[in-house]
Coordinates of C-alpha atoms in Angstrom, one line a residue:
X1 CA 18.2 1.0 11.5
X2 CA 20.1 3.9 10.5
X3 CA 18.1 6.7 8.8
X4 CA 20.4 6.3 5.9
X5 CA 18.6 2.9 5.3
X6 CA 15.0 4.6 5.2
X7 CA 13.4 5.7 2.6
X8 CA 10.2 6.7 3.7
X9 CA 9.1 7.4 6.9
X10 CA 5.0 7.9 8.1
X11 CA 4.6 9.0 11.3
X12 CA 1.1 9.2 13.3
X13 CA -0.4 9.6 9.8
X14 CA -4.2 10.5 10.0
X15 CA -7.0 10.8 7.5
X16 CA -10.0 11.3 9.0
X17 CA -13.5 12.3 6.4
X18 CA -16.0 14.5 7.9
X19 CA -19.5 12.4 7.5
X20 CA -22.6 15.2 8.9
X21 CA -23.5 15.9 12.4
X22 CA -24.6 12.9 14.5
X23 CA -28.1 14.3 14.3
X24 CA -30.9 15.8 11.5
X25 CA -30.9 18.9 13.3
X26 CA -27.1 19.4 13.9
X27 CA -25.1 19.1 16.8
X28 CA -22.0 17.1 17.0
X29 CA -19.7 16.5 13.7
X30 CA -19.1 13.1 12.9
X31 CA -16.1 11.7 11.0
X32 CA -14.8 8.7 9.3
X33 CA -11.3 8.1 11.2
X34 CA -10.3 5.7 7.9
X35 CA -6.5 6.0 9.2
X36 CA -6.1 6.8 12.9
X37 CA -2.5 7.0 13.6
X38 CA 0.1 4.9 11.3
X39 CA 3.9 4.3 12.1
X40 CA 6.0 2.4 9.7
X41 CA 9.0 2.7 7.6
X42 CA 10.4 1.4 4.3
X43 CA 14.0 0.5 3.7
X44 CA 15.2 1.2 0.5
X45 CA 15.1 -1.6 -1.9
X46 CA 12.8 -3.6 0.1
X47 CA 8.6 -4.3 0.0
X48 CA 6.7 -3.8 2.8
X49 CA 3.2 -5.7 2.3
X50 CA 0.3 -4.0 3.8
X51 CA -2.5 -6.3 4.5
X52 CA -5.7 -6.5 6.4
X53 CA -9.4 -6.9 5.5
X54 CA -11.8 -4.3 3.3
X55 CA -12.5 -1.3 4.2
X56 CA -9.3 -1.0 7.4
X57 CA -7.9 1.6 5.7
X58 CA -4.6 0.4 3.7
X59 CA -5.8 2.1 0.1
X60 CA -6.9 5.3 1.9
X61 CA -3.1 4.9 3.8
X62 CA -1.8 5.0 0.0
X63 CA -3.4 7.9 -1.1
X64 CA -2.2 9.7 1.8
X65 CA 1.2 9.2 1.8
X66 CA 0.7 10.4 -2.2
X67 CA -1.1 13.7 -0.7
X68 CA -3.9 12.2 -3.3
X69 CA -5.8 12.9 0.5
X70 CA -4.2 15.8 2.7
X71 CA -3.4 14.1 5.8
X72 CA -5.4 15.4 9.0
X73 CA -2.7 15.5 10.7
X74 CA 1.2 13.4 10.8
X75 CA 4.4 13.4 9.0
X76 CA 5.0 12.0 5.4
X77 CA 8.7 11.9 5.1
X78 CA 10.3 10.9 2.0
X79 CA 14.4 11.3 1.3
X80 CA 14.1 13.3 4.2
X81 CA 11.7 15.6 3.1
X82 CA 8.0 16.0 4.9
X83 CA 5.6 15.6 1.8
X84 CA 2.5 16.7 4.4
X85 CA 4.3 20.6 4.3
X86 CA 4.9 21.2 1.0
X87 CA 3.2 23.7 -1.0
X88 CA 2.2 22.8 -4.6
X89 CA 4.7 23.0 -6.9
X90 CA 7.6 21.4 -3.9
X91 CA 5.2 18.5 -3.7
X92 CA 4.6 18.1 -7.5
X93 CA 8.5 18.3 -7.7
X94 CA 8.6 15.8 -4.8
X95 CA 6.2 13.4 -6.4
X96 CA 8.7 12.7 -9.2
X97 CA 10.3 10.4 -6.9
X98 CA 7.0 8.3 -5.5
X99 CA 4.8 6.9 -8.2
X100 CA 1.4 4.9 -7.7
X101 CA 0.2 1.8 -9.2
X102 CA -3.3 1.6 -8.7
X103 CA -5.9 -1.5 -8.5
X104 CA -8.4 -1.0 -11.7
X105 CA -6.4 -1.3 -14.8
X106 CA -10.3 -0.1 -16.0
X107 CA -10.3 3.1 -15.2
X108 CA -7.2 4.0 -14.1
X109 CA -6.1 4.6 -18.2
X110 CA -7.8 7.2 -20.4
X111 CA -9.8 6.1 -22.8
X112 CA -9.3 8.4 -25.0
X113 CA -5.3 8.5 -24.9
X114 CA -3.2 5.8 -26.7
X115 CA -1.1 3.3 -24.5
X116 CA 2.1 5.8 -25.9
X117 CA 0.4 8.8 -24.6
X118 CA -0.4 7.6 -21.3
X119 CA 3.0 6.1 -20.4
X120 CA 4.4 9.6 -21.9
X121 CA 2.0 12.1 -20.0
X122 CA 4.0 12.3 -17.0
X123 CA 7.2 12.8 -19.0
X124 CA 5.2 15.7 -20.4
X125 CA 4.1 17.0 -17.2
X126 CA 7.6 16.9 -15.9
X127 CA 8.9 18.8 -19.0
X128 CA 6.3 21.6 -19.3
X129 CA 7.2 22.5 -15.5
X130 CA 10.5 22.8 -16.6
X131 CA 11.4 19.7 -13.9
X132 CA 12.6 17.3 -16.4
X133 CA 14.7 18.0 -19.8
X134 CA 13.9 15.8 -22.1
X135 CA 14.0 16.4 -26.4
X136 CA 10.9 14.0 -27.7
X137 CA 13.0 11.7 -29.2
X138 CA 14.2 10.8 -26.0
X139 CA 10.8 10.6 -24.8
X140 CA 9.6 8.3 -27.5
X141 CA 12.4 6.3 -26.9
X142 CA 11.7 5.8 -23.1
X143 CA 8.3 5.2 -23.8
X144 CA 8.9 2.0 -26.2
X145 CA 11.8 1.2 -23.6
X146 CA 9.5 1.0 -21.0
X147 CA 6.9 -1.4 -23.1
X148 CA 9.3 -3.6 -23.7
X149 CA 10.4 -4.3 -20.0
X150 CA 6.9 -4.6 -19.1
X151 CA 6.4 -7.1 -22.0
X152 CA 4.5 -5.0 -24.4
X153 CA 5.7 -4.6 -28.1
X154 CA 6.6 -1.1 -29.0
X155 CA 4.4 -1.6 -32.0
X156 CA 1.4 -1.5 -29.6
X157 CA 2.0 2.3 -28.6
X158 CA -0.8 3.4 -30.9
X159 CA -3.4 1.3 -29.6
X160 CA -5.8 2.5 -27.0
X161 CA -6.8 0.7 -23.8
X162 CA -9.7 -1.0 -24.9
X163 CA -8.0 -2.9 -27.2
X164 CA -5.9 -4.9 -24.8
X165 CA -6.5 -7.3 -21.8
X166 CA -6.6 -6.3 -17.7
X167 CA -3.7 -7.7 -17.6
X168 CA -2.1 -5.8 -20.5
X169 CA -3.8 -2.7 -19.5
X170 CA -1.9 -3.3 -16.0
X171 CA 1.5 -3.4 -17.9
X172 CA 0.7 0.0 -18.9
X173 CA -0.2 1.3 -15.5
X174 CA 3.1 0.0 -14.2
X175 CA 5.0 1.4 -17.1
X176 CA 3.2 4.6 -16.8
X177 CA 4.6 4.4 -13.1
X178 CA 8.2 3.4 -14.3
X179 CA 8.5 6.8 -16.7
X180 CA 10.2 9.4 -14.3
X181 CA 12.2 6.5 -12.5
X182 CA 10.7 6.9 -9.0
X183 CA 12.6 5.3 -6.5
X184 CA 9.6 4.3 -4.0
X185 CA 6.3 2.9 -5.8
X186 CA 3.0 2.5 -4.1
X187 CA 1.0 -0.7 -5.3
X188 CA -2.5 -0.4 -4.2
X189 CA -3.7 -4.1 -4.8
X190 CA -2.8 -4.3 -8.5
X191 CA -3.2 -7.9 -9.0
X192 CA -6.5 -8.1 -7.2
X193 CA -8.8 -7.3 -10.1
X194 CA -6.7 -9.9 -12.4
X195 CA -7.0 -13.9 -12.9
X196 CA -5.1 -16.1 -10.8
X197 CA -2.6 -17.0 -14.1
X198 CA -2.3 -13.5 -15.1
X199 CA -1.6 -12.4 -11.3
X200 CA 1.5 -14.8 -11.0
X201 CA 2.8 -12.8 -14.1
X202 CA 2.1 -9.3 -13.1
X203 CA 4.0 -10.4 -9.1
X204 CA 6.9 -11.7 -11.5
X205 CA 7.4 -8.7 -13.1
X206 CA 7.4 -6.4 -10.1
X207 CA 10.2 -8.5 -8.7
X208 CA 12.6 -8.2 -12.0
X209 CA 11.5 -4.7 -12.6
X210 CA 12.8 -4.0 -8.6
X211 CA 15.5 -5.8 -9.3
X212 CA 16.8 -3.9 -12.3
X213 CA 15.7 -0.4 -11.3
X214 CA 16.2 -0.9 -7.7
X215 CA 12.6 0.0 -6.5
X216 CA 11.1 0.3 -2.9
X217 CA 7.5 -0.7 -3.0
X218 CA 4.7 -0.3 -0.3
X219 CA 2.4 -3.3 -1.7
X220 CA -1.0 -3.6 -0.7
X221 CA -3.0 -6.5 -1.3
X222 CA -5.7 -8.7 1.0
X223 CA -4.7 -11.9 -0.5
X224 CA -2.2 -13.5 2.3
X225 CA -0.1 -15.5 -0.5
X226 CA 0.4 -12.6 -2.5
X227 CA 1.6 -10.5 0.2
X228 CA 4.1 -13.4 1.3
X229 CA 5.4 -14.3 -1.8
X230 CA 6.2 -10.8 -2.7
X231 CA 7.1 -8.6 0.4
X232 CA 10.2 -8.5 2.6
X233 CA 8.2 -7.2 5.6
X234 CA 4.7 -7.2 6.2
X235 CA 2.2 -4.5 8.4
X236 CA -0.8 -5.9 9.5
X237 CA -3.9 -2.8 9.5
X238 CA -6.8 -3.3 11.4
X239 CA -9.3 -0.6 11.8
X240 CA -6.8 2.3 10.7
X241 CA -3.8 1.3 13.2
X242 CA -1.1 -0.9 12.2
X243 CA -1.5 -4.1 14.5
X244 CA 1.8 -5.8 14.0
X245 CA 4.7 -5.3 11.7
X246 CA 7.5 -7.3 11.1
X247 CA 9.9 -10.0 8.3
X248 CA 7.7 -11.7 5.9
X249 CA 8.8 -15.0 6.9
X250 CA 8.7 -14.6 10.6
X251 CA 5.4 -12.9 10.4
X252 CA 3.7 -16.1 8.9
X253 CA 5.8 -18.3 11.2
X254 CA 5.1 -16.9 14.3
X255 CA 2.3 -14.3 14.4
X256 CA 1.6 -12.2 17.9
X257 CA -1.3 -9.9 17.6
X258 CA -4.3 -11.9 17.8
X259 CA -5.9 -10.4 14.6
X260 CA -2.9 -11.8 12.3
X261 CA -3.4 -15.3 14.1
X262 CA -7.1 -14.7 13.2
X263 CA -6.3 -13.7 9.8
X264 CA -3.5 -16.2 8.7
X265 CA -5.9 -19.0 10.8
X266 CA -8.3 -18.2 7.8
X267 CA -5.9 -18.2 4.7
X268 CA -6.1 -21.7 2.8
X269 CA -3.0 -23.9 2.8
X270 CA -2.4 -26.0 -0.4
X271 CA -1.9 -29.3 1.7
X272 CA -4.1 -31.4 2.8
X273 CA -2.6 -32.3 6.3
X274 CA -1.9 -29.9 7.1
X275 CA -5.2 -28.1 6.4
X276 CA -6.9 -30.8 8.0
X277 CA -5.3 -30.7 11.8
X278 CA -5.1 -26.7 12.0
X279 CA -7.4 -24.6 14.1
X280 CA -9.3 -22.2 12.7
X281 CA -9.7 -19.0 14.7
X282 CA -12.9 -17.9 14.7
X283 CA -13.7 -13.9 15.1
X284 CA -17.1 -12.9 17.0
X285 CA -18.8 -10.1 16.4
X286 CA -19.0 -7.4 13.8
X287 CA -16.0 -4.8 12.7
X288 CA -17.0 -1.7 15.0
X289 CA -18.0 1.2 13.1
X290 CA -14.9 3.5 11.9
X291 CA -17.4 7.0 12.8
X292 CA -16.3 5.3 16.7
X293 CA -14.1 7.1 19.1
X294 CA -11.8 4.6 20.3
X295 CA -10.1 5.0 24.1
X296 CA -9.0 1.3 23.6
X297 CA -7.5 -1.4 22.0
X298 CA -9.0 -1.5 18.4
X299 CA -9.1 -4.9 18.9
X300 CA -11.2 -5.3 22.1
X301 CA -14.4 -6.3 21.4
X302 CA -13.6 -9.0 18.9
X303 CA -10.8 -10.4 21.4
X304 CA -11.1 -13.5 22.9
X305 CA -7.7 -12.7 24.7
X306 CA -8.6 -9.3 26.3
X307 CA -7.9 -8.4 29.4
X308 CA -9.1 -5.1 31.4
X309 CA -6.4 -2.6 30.5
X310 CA -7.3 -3.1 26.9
X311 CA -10.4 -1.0 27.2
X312 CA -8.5 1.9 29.0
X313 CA -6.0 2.8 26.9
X314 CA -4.6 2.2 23.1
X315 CA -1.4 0.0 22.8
X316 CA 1.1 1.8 20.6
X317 CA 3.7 -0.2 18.4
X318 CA 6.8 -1.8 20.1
X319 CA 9.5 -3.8 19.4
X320 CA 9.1 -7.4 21.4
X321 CA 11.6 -9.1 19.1
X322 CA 14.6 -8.2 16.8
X323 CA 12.5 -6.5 14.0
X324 CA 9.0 -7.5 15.1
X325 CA 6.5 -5.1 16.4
X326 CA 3.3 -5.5 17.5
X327 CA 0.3 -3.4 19.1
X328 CA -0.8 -6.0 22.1
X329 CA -0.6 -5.6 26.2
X330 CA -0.1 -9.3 25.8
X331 CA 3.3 -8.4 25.0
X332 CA 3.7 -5.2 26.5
X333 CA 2.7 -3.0 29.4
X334 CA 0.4 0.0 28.6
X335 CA 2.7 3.5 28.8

């Protein structure tokens, strides 16, 4: 892959929460390691799906590459440009080119703004910083624009949030998202908190709106048929590491790492034979706490596969096919 091809690059990104001292009376600090070493990259035009179950660490991935979180430590390279370094007003610059789209169409919209406002507030932003030129004309104009590609009427900019559906409320998110014409947008599981019918819609619209405005997206969901019918690659996260990576299609054909077999063994399929003659793989045990030091595989105790060299060391990422990576010593030797 050359590097013209990439878009954004996240190298051994950490984000680890201090949570106390492992003791009333003090002693030794304890942290959350909610993201413990990512590698991955995004083409330009494509969708990398980033899935794995609650609380592994893909929203708090997200927020990181946004610098929502400063990293603890890692590289967050975007056009070539390492977000993680930049001081305030590089980084707000920056950010005009990374928008987020986030899960609660709730409370991610003011309440107290109209749907106009809201889509228009990071125009405004841009233009009192003296980053984007815009007369307000022209930023009226974008603004109804933009609610009409994301199948709003224009008449509607006047309304305020409570007075339209989740779904409708998500149109605005995304539109909000559209305003400065990012090229990479990060989707952190917007369809989750919608109804099936209304989900189907919103997935639609993110693949015409990529289409037309030639979008990247980093889409994070933890429904498996989401994440297959919209990505182009798909990252499997377990426990803050990325346990496999590769195409959508030959993820879900032929999965490695025995957490995606696991995972993809427990996603429903809509025919009956099918359903009926698969094995289900069964995990034991409980997730390990993330407050754990880990000089392992993340993996190990859950692993019915695991072998002694697990325990000693952490597999890192590597290629065992064209395009498919995975975290295993089933595949690989330890370094």
């Amino acid at each position: 892959m050359s590097d013209k091809e990439v878009l954004l690059d996240v190298k051994g990104l950490k984000m680890h929460f201090p949570a106390g001292s492992r003791s009333l009376l003090g002693g030794q600090k304890r942290f959350i390691y909610a993201v413990d070493g990512v590698d991955f990259q995004i083409r330009r035009g494509e969708t990398l799906g980033l899935v794995g179950e609650s609380g592994c660490g893909k929203s708090t991935t997200a927020r990181a590459i946004a610098q929502l979180y400063k990293p603890t430590a890692g590289e967050v390279i975007l056009e070539g440009e390492d977000l993680s370094k930049l001081k305030a007003q590089p980084l707000i610059a920056a950010r005009k080119n990374m928008q987020m789209v986030f899960q609660d169409p709730y409370a991610s919209l003011n309440p107290r703004m109209t749907s106009g406002d809201i889509i228009a507030e990071p125009l405004r932003i841009y233009q009192k910083r003296g980053i984007l030129s815009m007369t307000k004309t022209e930023t009226e104009e974008r603004v109804e624009m933009l609610m009409e590609r994301v199948g709003l009427s224009r008449f509607f900019k006047n309304r305020y949030p409570h007075e339209f559906s989740g779904g409708q409320r998500q149109r605005i998110g995304i539109a909000r998202a559209l305003a400065l014409r990012p090229a990479l947008m990060l989707c952190d599981e917007p369809v989750s908190a919608l109804d099936v019918s209304i989900q189907a819609q919103i997935l639609n619209l993110f693949k015409d709106l990529q289409d037309e405005f030639g979008l990247t997206y980093l889409f994070i969901a933890h429904d498996l048929a989401v994440i297959q019918y919209i990505s182009t690659r798909v990252a499997v996260m377990y426990l803050g590491i990325i346990a496999e990576i590769s195409g959508s299609a030959d993820l879900y054909r032929k999965p490695l790492h025995p957490y995606t077999q696991a995972l993809l063994s427990a996603a429903p399929i809509p025919d009956p034979a099918i359903e009926r003659t698969r094995k289900r793989i069964i995990l034991t045990g409980d997730v390990p706490s993330p407050d754990k030091v880990r000089t392992g595989c993340y993996f190990y105790d859950r692993c019915s596969k695991r072998m002694d060299k697990c325990a000693k060391s952490v597999p890192r990422l590597k290629e065992v096919e064209p395009d498919h990576q995975v975290a295993c010593y089933l595949y690989h030797d330890p370094e």
